[in-house]
CSV table of C-alpha atoms in Angstrom, one decimal:
chain,number,residue,atom,x,y,z
A,16,UNK,CA,16.8,-2.1,12.1
A,17,UNK,CA,16.4,-1.4,8.4
A,18,UNK,CA,15.7,2.9,7.6
A,19,UNK,CA,12.0,2.9,6.1
A,20,UNK,CA,14.6,4.3,3.2
A,21,UNK,CA,16.5,1.4,3.1
A,22,UNK,CA,13.8,-1.4,3.5
A,23,UNK,CA,12.1,0.6,-0.2
A,24,UNK,CA,14.5,0.5,-1.9
A,25,UNK,CA,15.0,-2.9,-1.1
A,26,UNK,CA,11.8,-4.1,-1.9
A,27,UNK,CA,10.8,-1.6,-5.1
A,28,UNK,CA,14.4,-3.6,-6.4
A,29,UNK,CA,13.1,-6.5,-6.3
A,30,UNK,CA,9.7,-5.5,-7.2
A,31,UNK,CA,11.3,-3.9,-11.0
A,32,UNK,CA,13.1,-7.2,-11.3
A,33,UNK,CA,9.7,-9.4,-11.4
A,34,UNK,CA,9.1,-10.9,-14.1
A,35,UNK,CA,5.7,-9.7,-16.3
A,36,UNK,CA,3.8,-12.7,-16.9
A,37,UNK,CA,4.2,-13.4,-12.9
A,38,UNK,CA,3.6,-10.0,-12.1
A,39,UNK,CA,0.4,-10.3,-14.5
A,40,UNK,CA,-0.4,-13.5,-13.4
A,41,UNK,CA,0.2,-12.0,-9.2
A,42,UNK,CA,-2.4,-9.0,-10.6
A,43,UNK,CA,-5.1,-11.2,-11.5
A,44,UNK,CA,-5.0,-13.2,-8.3
A,45,UNK,CA,-4.8,-9.7,-6.1
A,46,UNK,CA,-7.7,-8.0,-8.3
A,47,UNK,CA,-10.3,-11.1,-7.8
A,48,UNK,CA,-9.6,-11.3,-4.3
A,49,UNK,CA,-10.6,-7.4,-4.1
A,50,UNK,CA,-13.3,-8.0,-5.9
A,51,UNK,CA,-15.0,-10.5,-3.3
A,52,UNK,CA,-14.3,-8.0,-0.6
A,53,UNK,CA,-18.0,-7.0,1.6
A,54,UNK,CA,-16.1,-3.6,0.6
A,55,UNK,CA,-16.0,-3.8,-3.2
A,56,UNK,CA,-19.5,-5.1,-3.2
A,57,UNK,CA,-21.1,-2.4,-1.2
A,58,UNK,CA,-18.6,0.7,-2.4
A,59,UNK,CA,-19.7,2.7,-5.5
A,60,UNK,CA,-17.0,4.5,-6.1
A,61,UNK,CA,-13.6,2.8,-6.8
A,62,UNK,CA,-10.2,4.7,-6.6
A,63,UNK,CA,-7.5,2.9,-8.2
A,64,UNK,CA,-3.8,4.3,-9.8
A,65,UNK,CA,-2.0,3.8,-13.4
A,66,UNK,CA,0.7,1.2,-12.2
A,67,UNK,CA,4.0,1.8,-12.8
A,68,UNK,CA,7.4,0.4,-11.5
A,69,UNK,CA,5.7,-3.4,-11.9
A,70,UNK,CA,3.1,-2.0,-9.2
A,71,UNK,CA,0.2,-4.6,-8.8
A,72,UNK,CA,-2.0,-3.7,-11.9
A,73,UNK,CA,-5.0,-2.8,-10.3
A,74,UNK,CA,-6.0,-1.2,-13.5
A,75,UNK,CA,-7.3,-4.7,-14.6
A,76,UNK,CA,-10.5,-3.7,-12.4
A,77,UNK,CA,-11.6,-0.3,-14.3
A,78,UNK,CA,-14.0,-2.2,-16.4
A,79,UNK,CA,-15.6,-5.1,-14.1
A,80,UNK,CA,-16.1,-1.9,-11.7
A,81,UNK,CA,-18.0,0.3,-14.7
A,82,UNK,CA,-19.7,-2.8,-16.2
A,83,UNK,CA,-21.0,-3.2,-12.0
A,84,UNK,CA,-22.3,0.1,-12.3
A,85,UNK,CA,-20.0,2.0,-10.0
A,86,UNK,CA,-17.8,4.5,-10.8
A,87,UNK,CA,-14.0,4.8,-11.4
A,88,UNK,CA,-11.5,7.9,-10.5
A,89,UNK,CA,-8.1,7.7,-10.8
A,90,UNK,CA,-5.5,9.5,-9.0
A,91,UNK,CA,-4.3,13.5,-10.0
A,92,UNK,CA,-0.8,15.2,-7.9
A,93,UNK,CA,-1.5,18.8,-7.6
A,94,UNK,CA,1.2,20.2,-6.0
A,95,UNK,CA,1.4,18.5,-2.5
A,96,UNK,CA,-1.3,17.2,-3.0
A,97,UNK,CA,-3.7,14.8,-4.1
A,98,UNK,CA,-7.3,14.7,-5.6
A,99,UNK,CA,-9.6,11.2,-7.2
A,100,UNK,CA,-10.4,12.0,-10.8
A,101,UNK,CA,-13.2,10.6,-12.7
A,102,UNK,CA,-11.5,7.7,-15.0
A,103,UNK,CA,-12.7,7.6,-19.0
A,104,UNK,CA,-11.6,6.1,-20.8
A,105,UNK,CA,-7.4,5.2,-21.0
A,106,UNK,CA,-6.6,7.4,-24.1
A,107,UNK,CA,-8.4,10.1,-21.1
A,108,UNK,CA,-5.3,10.3,-19.3
A,109,UNK,CA,-2.3,12.8,-19.5
A,110,UNK,CA,1.3,12.9,-17.9
A,111,UNK,CA,1.1,14.1,-14.6
A,112,UNK,CA,3.7,14.0,-12.0
A,113,UNK,CA,6.3,11.3,-11.4
A,114,UNK,CA,5.5,10.7,-15.4
A,115,UNK,CA,2.1,8.6,-14.1
A,116,UNK,CA,-0.7,8.8,-16.6
A,117,UNK,CA,-3.4,10.9,-14.9
A,118,UNK,CA,-6.4,11.8,-15.4
A,119,UNK,CA,-7.9,15.1,-17.6
A,120,UNK,CA,-11.2,15.2,-15.7
A,121,UNK,CA,-12.4,18.4,-13.8
A,122,UNK,CA,-15.0,16.0,-12.2
A,123,UNK,CA,-13.6,15.5,-8.5
A,124,UNK,CA,-14.6,13.1,-6.3
A,125,UNK,CA,-15.8,14.6,-3.0
A,126,UNK,CA,-17.4,12.5,-0.9
A,127,UNK,CA,-16.0,9.2,-0.1
A,128,UNK,CA,-19.0,7.7,2.3
A,129,UNK,CA,-19.2,5.0,-0.6
A,130,UNK,CA,-15.8,4.6,-2.1
A,131,UNK,CA,-13.3,1.9,-1.7
A,132,UNK,CA,-9.7,3.7,-2.0
A,133,UNK,CA,-6.9,1.1,-4.0
A,134,UNK,CA,-3.4,1.8,-2.7
A,135,UNK,CA,0.3,1.2,-3.4
A,136,UNK,CA,2.6,1.1,-1.5
A,137,UNK,CA,6.0,-0.6,-1.0
A,138,UNK,CA,6.0,-2.6,1.8
A,139,UNK,CA,3.7,-3.4,4.1
A,140,UNK,CA,2.9,-6.1,7.5
A,141,UNK,CA,0.4,-7.9,8.2
A,142,UNK,CA,-1.3,-5.7,10.8
A,143,UNK,CA,-1.2,-3.1,8.1
A,144,UNK,CA,1.7,-0.2,8.6
A,145,UNK,CA,3.1,0.9,5.8
A,146,UNK,CA,5.6,2.5,3.8
A,147,UNK,CA,4.9,4.3,0.2
A,148,UNK,CA,7.1,6.2,-1.9
A,149,UNK,CA,7.9,9.2,0.5
A,150,UNK,CA,5.9,11.3,-0.8
A,151,UNK,CA,3.1,11.4,1.7
A,152,UNK,CA,0.5,11.2,-1.1
A,153,UNK,CA,-1.5,8.7,0.3
A,154,UNK,CA,-1.3,10.2,4.2
A,155,UNK,CA,-2.5,13.4,3.3
A,156,UNK,CA,-5.6,12.5,1.0
A,157,UNK,CA,-6.4,9.9,3.8
A,158,UNK,CA,-7.0,12.6,6.5
A,159,UNK,CA,-9.5,14.3,4.4
A,160,UNK,CA,-11.1,11.6,3.2
A,161,UNK,CA,-13.5,10.6,6.2
A,162,UNK,CA,-16.0,7.6,5.3
A,163,UNK,CA,-13.7,5.9,2.8
A,164,UNK,CA,-12.8,2.2,3.0
A,165,UNK,CA,-9.0,1.8,1.8
A,166,UNK,CA,-7.1,-1.1,0.7
A,167,UNK,CA,-3.6,-1.5,-0.4
A,168,UNK,CA,-2.2,-3.7,-3.1
A,169,UNK,CA,1.0,-5.7,-3.5
A,170,UNK,CA,2.8,-8.9,-4.1
A,171,UNK,CA,3.1,-11.2,-1.1
A,172,UNK,CA,6.9,-10.1,-1.0
A,173,UNK,CA,6.6,-7.3,0.1
A,174,UNK,CA,5.0,-8.1,2.8
A,175,UNK,CA,7.3,-8.0,5.8
A,176,UNK,CA,7.0,-8.5,9.4
A,177,UNK,CA,8.5,-5.2,11.1
A,178,UNK,CA,9.0,-2.4,9.1
A,179,UNK,CA,9.3,1.8,11.0
A,180,UNK,CA,6.1,3.4,11.1
A,181,UNK,CA,5.5,6.8,12.0
A,182,UNK,CA,3.4,8.7,13.6
A,183,UNK,CA,1.6,10.4,10.7
A,184,UNK,CA,1.5,6.5,8.7
A,185,UNK,CA,-1.8,5.7,7.9
A,186,UNK,CA,-2.4,1.9,8.4
A,187,UNK,CA,-5.3,0.4,5.4
A,188,UNK,CA,-7.9,-1.0,6.2
A,189,UNK,CA,-7.3,-3.6,4.7
A,190,UNK,CA,-3.8,-5.5,2.8
A,191,UNK,CA,-4.5,-7.7,-0.1
A,192,UNK,CA,-1.8,-9.3,-2.3
A,193,UNK,CA,-1.4,-12.7,-4.5
A,194,UNK,CA,-1.0,-14.9,-0.9
A,195,UNK,CA,-2.8,-13.5,2.1
A,196,UNK,CA,-5.9,-11.1,3.2
A,197,UNK,CA,-5.4,-8.9,6.5
A,198,UNK,CA,-7.7,-6.5,7.7
């Protein structure tokens, strides 16, 4: 079996090669599927991420969530850790860790009981095993975010039959691709 690093590189190369129109259409389908989950309806707080390198564009959910009375949050990296800050619009983002736009808000999400955390990743399995980007930010964050529901999103080609798994890897509650939902 290939290593996590080799699998990650292969799949991310394929994702980078995805054409813009296909990425947009798949992102729209994935976001509609996420909005159809009971966990989305029940959540008062929706934690998104700003897509980079052809990730699924979950920011398509921001306006929909706010219109439904939900509060939207985005990750901010602080050294080895990450928290979620209030999203106050595109004009209130600044370049953060890894050149990813982050919110400038000081308001930090602290109660995760009614939160839906939508997370990216490189590779997944139907059992919801996950290879992230290697930094461990979501794994460390989720260790202390008890009560939240997690949904990983990806394009269908990012789902593999089997990947190496480590003890500290945290599985999302749901995995949503443009073709499938696992959970």
